[in-house]
């Protein structure tokens, strides 16, 4: 694969795990752009623009012998133990250089806070036999924990490792720790490693919007059912996705509720505002609509006034704070399911639902 196609693959992968735009710069920790208070499409909430990536293709490094030593690449210091920068035709690589590791390790001498993803290419050197390469983590550079083994083959293969908090916790580590990374390989076989991307979160407490406009959803009847909207599940009961000319909507679709509700199948903590547009469907008379929240999907608390639908889409906004939640035994730090309910058989439309909250780890799926 040529560099250009790698770049395209890389962009696609970034689009899957991050917000798609402006996230393609390969650079060091200090030079990537940063953005806050952004609106994310729902389902693309993972990291948004608060993620950055350290990248090296080892093109700026020289190390010709296996003896232990350090290199600087993309501005950061690495330790190479029984490893070098390979430039031979038998070194698998992109462009001119890759790391070649034998019976030792390649380790960052810099730590990464809020580590989320490690991507790299790896494959056997020359005609060596493949084997298992270990990806290790440490928070003190002396105790190393095996996070995952990857199997090295003849193919120069793309590896994607996502660091789960629960797995880190089982190693007495956490994403909040400043973590060092290590590639370790044992025996006489050699492995080439290239195009290393380390993705981490800069501001885990950034303000985020989950915005749902129902444009991607399909549900043609009001029976109970689960609708996936941009990667997140919603329950529609007595509700459908309406695209009729009588549906009051932005763009081509809106939720239409008739004596029922739409409810998140995910929960969000640290919500500070929820808003949506509400209207009566077609020429239907006004219906009463309100918002409920729950920690467990069993006990629901009504936290809004009764809204009366009107003929035109009207913005309804609820500010979340402890004064609102405390009377229900809830607090702003609780992760909450959200339900919008319409009472009676008159139909209403709901569109452009916007949930503002704090923290990339506040949205919890099941
Ligand atoms: Ca390279
Ligand atoms: Ca819409």
Short mmCIF file of C-alpha atoms and ligand atoms in Angstrom, two decimals:
data_model
loop_
_atom_site.label_atom_id
_atom_site.label_comp_id
_atom_site.label_asym_id
_atom_site.label_seq_id
_atom_site.Cartn_x
_atom_site.Cartn_y
_atom_site.Cartn_z
CA UNK A 1 0.00 0.00 0.00
CA UNK A 2 1.28 3.41 -0.89
CA UNK A 3 1.46 6.28 1.51
CA UNK A 4 -1.51 8.04 -0.10
CA UNK A 5 -3.80 5.09 0.36
CA UNK A 6 -2.56 4.68 3.89
CA UNK A 7 -3.46 8.29 4.45
CA UNK A 8 -6.98 7.73 3.12
CA UNK A 9 -7.45 4.63 5.28
CA UNK A 10 -6.15 6.59 8.22
CA UNK A 11 -8.64 9.37 7.60
CA UNK A 12 -11.51 6.93 7.37
CA UNK A 13 -10.47 5.34 10.65
CA UNK A 14 -10.21 8.72 12.29
CA UNK A 15 -13.65 9.59 10.96
CA UNK A 16 -15.01 6.51 12.69
CA UNK A 17 -13.51 7.30 16.04
CA UNK A 18 -13.44 11.04 16.04
CA UNK A 19 -15.35 13.91 14.59
CA UNK A 20 -14.52 13.84 10.97
CA UNK A 21 -13.33 17.30 10.21
CA UNK A 22 -9.95 18.90 10.71
CA UNK A 23 -8.48 15.95 12.49
CA UNK A 24 -5.93 14.88 9.96
CA UNK A 25 -2.84 16.73 11.02
CA UNK A 26 0.09 14.54 11.82
CA UNK A 27 2.27 16.38 14.21
CA UNK A 28 3.63 16.40 17.69
CA UNK A 29 1.82 17.02 20.93
CA UNK A 30 2.31 20.75 20.78
CA UNK A 31 1.19 21.66 17.32
CA UNK A 32 -2.27 20.23 16.85
CA UNK A 33 -5.29 22.47 16.86
CA UNK A 34 -7.73 22.46 19.73
CA UNK A 35 -11.39 23.38 19.82
CA UNK A 36 -13.90 23.53 22.62
CA UNK A 37 -17.64 23.87 23.05
CA UNK A 38 -18.45 22.22 19.79
CA UNK A 39 -21.58 20.53 18.53
CA UNK A 40 -21.17 16.88 17.68
CA UNK A 41 -23.53 14.77 15.69
CA UNK A 42 -24.98 12.17 18.00
CA UNK A 43 -23.15 8.89 17.68
CA UNK A 44 -19.89 10.67 16.96
CA UNK A 45 -19.55 11.70 20.55
CA UNK A 46 -16.54 9.54 21.36
CA UNK A 47 -13.76 12.11 21.41
CA UNK A 48 -14.73 14.99 19.22
CA UNK A 49 -12.17 17.67 18.76
CA UNK A 50 -10.79 17.17 22.23
CA UNK A 51 -8.70 14.28 20.92
CA UNK A 52 -5.20 14.70 19.55
CA UNK A 53 -2.82 12.30 17.96
CA UNK A 54 0.92 11.91 18.19
CA UNK A 55 2.23 10.43 14.97
CA UNK A 56 5.56 9.11 13.84
CA UNK A 57 6.58 7.28 10.68
CA UNK A 58 10.19 7.25 11.96
CA UNK A 59 11.29 9.20 8.87
CA UNK A 60 13.18 11.75 10.95
CA UNK A 61 15.15 9.25 13.05
CA UNK A 62 18.51 7.50 12.61
CA UNK A 63 19.65 4.46 14.58
CA UNK A 64 21.73 1.91 12.73
CA UNK A 65 22.65 -0.59 15.49
CA UNK A 66 20.63 -2.79 17.85
CA UNK A 67 22.51 -1.60 20.95
CA UNK A 68 20.20 0.16 23.41
CA UNK A 69 19.80 3.86 22.83
CA UNK A 70 17.32 6.68 22.41
CA UNK A 71 15.90 8.39 19.36
CA UNK A 72 13.84 11.52 18.93
CA UNK A 73 11.02 11.27 16.42
CA UNK A 74 8.22 13.77 15.79
CA UNK A 75 9.67 15.75 18.65
CA UNK A 76 9.43 13.03 21.29
CA UNK A 77 12.01 10.75 22.88
CA UNK A 78 11.82 6.95 22.55
CA UNK A 79 14.04 4.21 23.97
CA UNK A 80 15.09 1.44 21.57
CA UNK A 81 16.33 -1.75 23.24
CA UNK A 82 17.60 -4.29 20.71
CA UNK A 83 15.94 -2.20 18.05
CA UNK A 84 16.95 0.19 15.29
CA UNK A 85 15.61 2.31 12.45
CA UNK A 86 15.48 0.04 9.41
CA UNK A 87 16.08 1.30 5.90
CA UNK A 88 16.68 -1.96 4.02
CA UNK A 89 14.50 -3.23 1.22
CA UNK A 90 13.65 -6.11 3.54
CA UNK A 91 12.34 -3.71 6.18
CA UNK A 92 8.57 -3.43 5.80
CA UNK A 93 7.76 0.26 5.90
CA UNK A 94 6.01 3.31 4.54
CA UNK A 95 8.33 5.78 2.86
CA UNK A 96 11.98 5.11 3.73
CA UNK A 97 12.19 4.03 7.34
CA UNK A 98 10.50 1.97 10.01
CA UNK A 99 11.41 0.65 13.43
CA UNK A 100 12.96 -2.84 13.51
CA UNK A 101 12.66 -4.65 16.84
CA UNK A 102 14.41 -7.94 17.71
CA UNK A 103 14.63 -9.33 21.24
CA UNK A 104 13.74 -6.31 23.35
CA UNK A 105 11.43 -3.35 23.35
CA UNK A 106 10.61 0.05 21.93
CA UNK A 107 9.31 2.34 24.65
CA UNK A 108 8.10 5.90 24.89
CA UNK A 109 10.12 8.10 27.21
CA UNK A 110 7.15 10.43 27.30
CA UNK A 111 3.88 9.70 29.06
CA UNK A 112 0.38 10.11 27.73
CA UNK A 113 -2.55 11.23 29.84
CA UNK A 114 -6.06 10.17 28.84
CA UNK A 115 -4.74 7.63 26.39
CA UNK A 116 -7.47 6.19 24.17
CA UNK A 117 -6.15 4.58 20.98
CA UNK A 118 -2.90 3.14 19.60
CA UNK A 119 -2.71 2.52 15.87
CA UNK A 120 0.32 1.18 14.03
CA UNK A 121 1.49 -1.03 11.20
CA UNK A 122 3.56 -4.11 11.98
CA UNK A 123 4.84 -7.14 10.11
CA UNK A 124 7.79 -9.50 10.06
CA UNK A 125 11.21 -8.28 8.92
CA UNK A 126 12.54 -9.97 5.76
CA UNK A 127 11.65 -13.64 5.78
CA UNK A 128 11.66 -14.01 9.56
CA UNK A 129 8.96 -16.05 11.23
CA UNK A 130 6.26 -14.00 12.90
CA UNK A 131 5.26 -14.20 16.52
CA UNK A 132 3.46 -12.45 19.33
CA UNK A 133 4.30 -8.84 20.09
CA UNK A 134 3.18 -7.44 23.41
CA UNK A 135 1.74 -3.97 23.93
CA UNK A 136 2.64 -2.94 27.46
CA UNK A 137 1.72 0.03 29.64
CA UNK A 138 3.28 1.53 32.72
CA UNK A 139 2.64 4.54 34.92
CA UNK A 140 6.09 4.51 36.49
CA UNK A 141 8.44 3.05 33.84
CA UNK A 142 9.28 0.09 36.04
CA UNK A 143 6.09 -1.98 36.44
CA UNK A 144 4.89 -2.97 33.00
CA UNK A 145 1.45 -4.45 32.32
CA UNK A 146 0.64 -6.45 29.21
CA UNK A 147 -2.43 -4.80 27.71
CA UNK A 148 -2.69 -6.96 24.61
CA UNK A 149 -0.69 -9.31 22.40
CA UNK A 150 -0.79 -8.85 18.65
CA UNK A 151 0.16 -11.57 16.19
CA UNK A 152 2.87 -10.56 13.75
CA UNK A 153 2.54 -12.09 10.29
CA UNK A 154 4.14 -11.76 6.87
CA UNK A 155 1.66 -9.01 6.05
CA UNK A 156 2.42 -5.43 7.02
CA UNK A 157 -0.81 -5.18 8.91
CA UNK A 158 -2.72 -2.32 10.52
CA UNK A 159 -3.39 -2.75 14.23
CA UNK A 160 -5.92 -0.77 16.21
CA UNK A 161 -5.92 -0.95 19.99
CA UNK A 162 -8.55 0.81 22.05
CA UNK A 163 -7.70 1.26 25.71
CA UNK A 164 -10.70 0.38 27.87
CA UNK A 165 -10.94 1.89 31.31
CA UNK A 166 -12.18 -1.37 32.86
CA UNK A 167 -9.18 -3.30 31.50
CA UNK A 168 -6.79 -0.59 32.64
CA UNK A 169 -8.39 -0.69 36.08
CA UNK A 170 -7.73 -4.44 36.26
CA UNK A 171 -4.03 -3.55 35.94
CA UNK A 172 -4.28 -0.88 38.63
CA UNK A 173 -4.02 1.73 35.89
CA UNK A 174 -6.50 4.27 34.61
CA UNK A 175 -6.92 6.50 31.60
CA UNK A 176 -6.28 9.48 33.84
CA UNK A 177 -2.78 8.16 34.61
CA UNK A 178 0.24 9.38 32.71
CA UNK A 179 1.03 6.20 30.82
CA UNK A 180 4.14 5.02 29.00
CA UNK A 181 3.79 2.68 26.02
CA UNK A 182 5.99 -0.25 25.06
CA UNK A 183 6.21 -2.64 22.12
CA UNK A 184 7.96 -5.82 23.26
CA UNK A 185 9.14 -8.72 21.12
CA UNK A 186 11.09 -11.77 22.23
CA UNK A 187 13.28 -14.30 20.48
CA UNK A 188 15.47 -14.02 17.42
CA UNK A 189 12.74 -12.98 15.00
CA UNK A 190 12.49 -9.37 13.99
CA UNK A 191 9.42 -7.20 13.50
CA UNK A 192 8.98 -3.91 11.67
CA UNK A 193 6.75 -1.21 13.14
CA UNK A 194 5.70 1.99 11.36
CA UNK A 195 3.03 4.70 11.20
CA UNK A 196 2.47 4.85 14.94
CA UNK A 197 -0.50 6.98 16.02
CA UNK A 198 -1.22 7.57 19.68
CA UNK A 199 -4.59 9.22 20.26
CA UNK A 200 -5.34 10.84 23.57
CA UNK A 201 -7.89 13.24 24.99
CA UNK A 202 -6.82 16.74 25.85
CA UNK A 203 -9.79 17.94 27.82
CA UNK A 204 -11.96 15.19 29.29
CA UNK A 205 -14.19 17.89 30.81
CA UNK A 206 -15.06 19.69 27.62
CA UNK A 207 -18.61 20.80 26.99
CA UNK A 208 -20.44 18.70 24.41
CA UNK A 209 -23.74 18.70 22.58
CA UNK A 210 -25.62 15.62 21.58
CA UNK A 211 -27.77 16.84 18.74
CA UNK A 212 -30.43 14.60 17.19
CA UNK A 213 -32.42 15.73 14.16
CA UNK A 214 -33.96 12.31 13.37
CA UNK A 215 -32.86 12.54 9.74
CA UNK A 216 -31.14 9.15 9.78
CA UNK A 217 -33.92 7.22 11.52
CA UNK A 218 -36.50 4.88 10.02
CA UNK A 219 -39.63 3.78 11.89
CA UNK A 220 -42.95 3.69 10.09
CA UNK A 221 -45.39 2.65 12.82
CA UNK A 222 -46.09 3.51 16.43
CA UNK A 223 -45.46 0.05 17.88
CA UNK A 224 -42.88 -0.30 20.61
CA UNK A 225 -39.45 -0.51 18.97
CA UNK A 226 -35.81 0.45 19.20
CA UNK A 227 -34.48 2.95 16.69
CA UNK A 228 -30.78 3.46 16.12
CA UNK A 229 -29.93 7.07 15.42
CA UNK A 230 -26.30 7.79 14.59
CA UNK A 231 -25.07 4.83 16.60
CA UNK A 232 -27.24 5.43 19.67
CA UNK A 233 -30.39 3.49 20.53
CA UNK A 234 -33.72 5.12 21.33
CA UNK A 235 -37.01 3.52 22.37
CA UNK A 236 -40.03 4.69 20.40
CA UNK A 237 -43.36 3.62 21.87
CA UNK A 238 -46.48 5.24 20.46
CA UNK A 239 -44.03 7.11 18.27
CA UNK A 240 -42.46 6.95 14.82
CA UNK A 241 -40.11 8.85 12.55
CA UNK A 242 -42.36 11.05 10.44
CA UNK A 243 -41.51 12.29 6.97
CA UNK A 244 -45.03 13.24 5.87
CA UNK A 245 -45.86 16.71 4.64
CA UNK A 246 -48.00 17.13 7.76
CA UNK A 247 -45.05 16.41 10.03
CA UNK A 248 -43.70 19.67 11.44
CA UNK A 249 -39.98 19.29 11.04
CA UNK A 250 -36.59 20.67 10.15
CA UNK A 251 -35.18 19.08 7.01
CA UNK A 252 -37.09 15.93 6.07
CA UNK A 253 -37.86 14.01 9.26
CA UNK A 254 -39.00 14.49 12.86
CA UNK A 255 -40.18 12.27 15.69
CA UNK A 256 -43.97 11.97 15.76
CA UNK A 257 -45.51 10.96 19.09
CA UNK A 258 -49.09 9.94 19.72
CA UNK A 259 -49.99 8.94 23.28
CA UNK A 260 -46.51 7.60 23.84
CA UNK A 261 -42.89 8.57 24.19
CA UNK A 262 -39.38 8.57 22.84
CA UNK A 263 -36.69 7.60 25.31
CA UNK A 264 -32.92 7.31 25.21
CA UNK A 265 -31.46 3.83 25.64
CA UNK A 266 -28.25 5.53 26.79
CA UNK A 267 -27.72 7.77 29.76
CA UNK A 268 -25.87 11.02 30.19
CA UNK A 269 -24.39 12.56 33.31
CA UNK A 270 -23.62 16.23 33.89
CA UNK A 271 -26.38 17.50 31.62
CA UNK A 272 -26.78 21.25 31.95
CA UNK A 273 -29.41 21.93 29.32
CA UNK A 274 -31.89 20.05 27.21
CA UNK A 275 -33.91 21.61 24.41
CA UNK A 276 -36.09 20.50 21.54
CA UNK A 277 -38.61 21.88 19.11
CA UNK A 278 -42.25 20.92 19.60
CA UNK A 279 -45.32 21.36 17.39
CA UNK A 280 -48.69 19.78 16.81
CA UNK A 281 -48.74 17.38 13.88
CA UNK A 282 -50.69 18.70 10.88
CA UNK A 283 -53.93 20.30 12.04
CA UNK A 284 -54.12 18.24 15.23
CA UNK A 285 -55.23 20.10 18.32
CA UNK A 286 -52.81 20.86 21.10
CA UNK A 287 -51.38 18.00 23.15
CA UNK A 288 -49.57 17.98 26.47
CA UNK A 289 -45.91 17.02 26.38
CA UNK A 290 -43.39 16.74 29.20
CA UNK A 291 -39.89 15.47 29.90
CA UNK A 292 -38.94 12.77 32.38
CA UNK A 293 -35.58 11.47 33.54
CA UNK A 294 -34.55 8.26 35.26
CA UNK A 295 -31.42 6.64 36.63
CA UNK A 296 -32.71 3.11 36.01
CA UNK A 297 -35.52 3.29 33.40
CA UNK A 298 -37.94 2.15 36.14
CA UNK A 299 -38.52 5.19 38.32
CA UNK A 300 -39.18 8.24 36.17
CA UNK A 301 -39.28 11.82 37.41
CA UNK A 302 -41.11 14.53 35.56
CA UNK A 303 -38.73 17.49 35.44
CA UNK A 304 -40.46 19.85 33.02
CA UNK A 305 -43.71 21.77 33.07
CA UNK A 306 -46.51 20.61 30.81
CA UNK A 307 -45.81 21.99 27.37
CA UNK A 308 -48.77 22.55 25.06
CA UNK A 309 -47.95 21.87 21.45
CA UNK A 310 -48.70 24.68 19.02
CA UNK A 311 -49.07 24.75 15.26
CA UNK A 312 -45.52 26.02 14.69
CA UNK A 313 -42.32 24.38 15.91
CA UNK A 314 -41.45 26.07 19.19
CA UNK A 315 -38.24 25.74 21.18
CA UNK A 316 -38.61 24.25 24.66
CA UNK A 317 -35.63 24.47 26.97
CA UNK A 318 -34.94 22.89 30.35
CA UNK A 319 -31.97 24.03 32.41
CA UNK A 320 -30.59 21.18 34.49
CA UNK A 321 -29.31 22.06 37.92
CA UNK A 322 -29.55 20.65 41.39
CA UNK A 323 -32.52 22.88 42.24
CA UNK A 324 -34.42 21.08 39.47
CA UNK A 325 -33.18 17.59 40.27
CA UNK A 326 -32.78 17.48 44.06
CA UNK A 327 -36.55 17.37 44.77
CA UNK A 328 -36.57 14.09 42.82
CA UNK A 329 -33.63 12.64 44.74
CA UNK A 330 -31.36 13.24 41.75
CA UNK A 331 -28.27 15.34 41.14
CA UNK A 332 -26.51 16.77 38.11
CA UNK A 333 -23.80 14.12 38.37
CA UNK A 334 -26.29 11.27 37.95
CA UNK A 335 -26.29 9.55 34.59
CA UNK A 336 -29.87 9.92 33.36
CA UNK A 337 -32.11 8.41 30.73
CA UNK A 338 -34.35 10.99 29.07
CA UNK A 339 -37.91 10.47 27.93
CA UNK A 340 -40.23 12.86 26.10
CA UNK A 341 -43.84 11.89 26.56
CA UNK A 342 -47.02 13.10 24.88
CA UNK A 343 -50.34 12.49 26.59
CA UNK A 344 -53.49 11.81 24.57
CA UNK A 345 -54.18 10.80 21.02
CA UNK A 346 -53.35 14.10 19.37
CA UNK A 347 -50.11 13.85 17.52
CA UNK A 348 -47.06 16.02 18.11
CA UNK A 349 -43.71 16.41 16.41
CA UNK A 350 -40.39 16.70 18.18
CA UNK A 351 -37.25 17.71 16.29
CA UNK A 352 -33.71 19.05 16.80
CA UNK A 353 -33.30 17.59 20.25
CA UNK A 354 -30.17 19.05 21.82
CA UNK A 355 -28.60 17.75 25.02
CA UNK A 356 -25.73 19.81 26.42
CA UNK A 357 -23.45 18.10 28.92
CA UNK A 358 -19.93 18.11 30.29
CA UNK A 359 -17.29 15.46 29.82
CA UNK A 360 -16.52 12.99 27.08
CA UNK A 361 -17.08 10.07 29.46
CA UNK A 362 -20.52 11.30 30.57
CA UNK A 363 -22.44 9.58 27.79
CA UNK A 364 -22.89 5.94 28.71
CA UNK A 365 -24.22 3.32 26.29
CA UNK A 366 -25.35 -0.15 27.29
CA1 LIG B 1 8.09 5.17 7.83
CA1 LIG B 2 -35.29 16.79 11.40
#
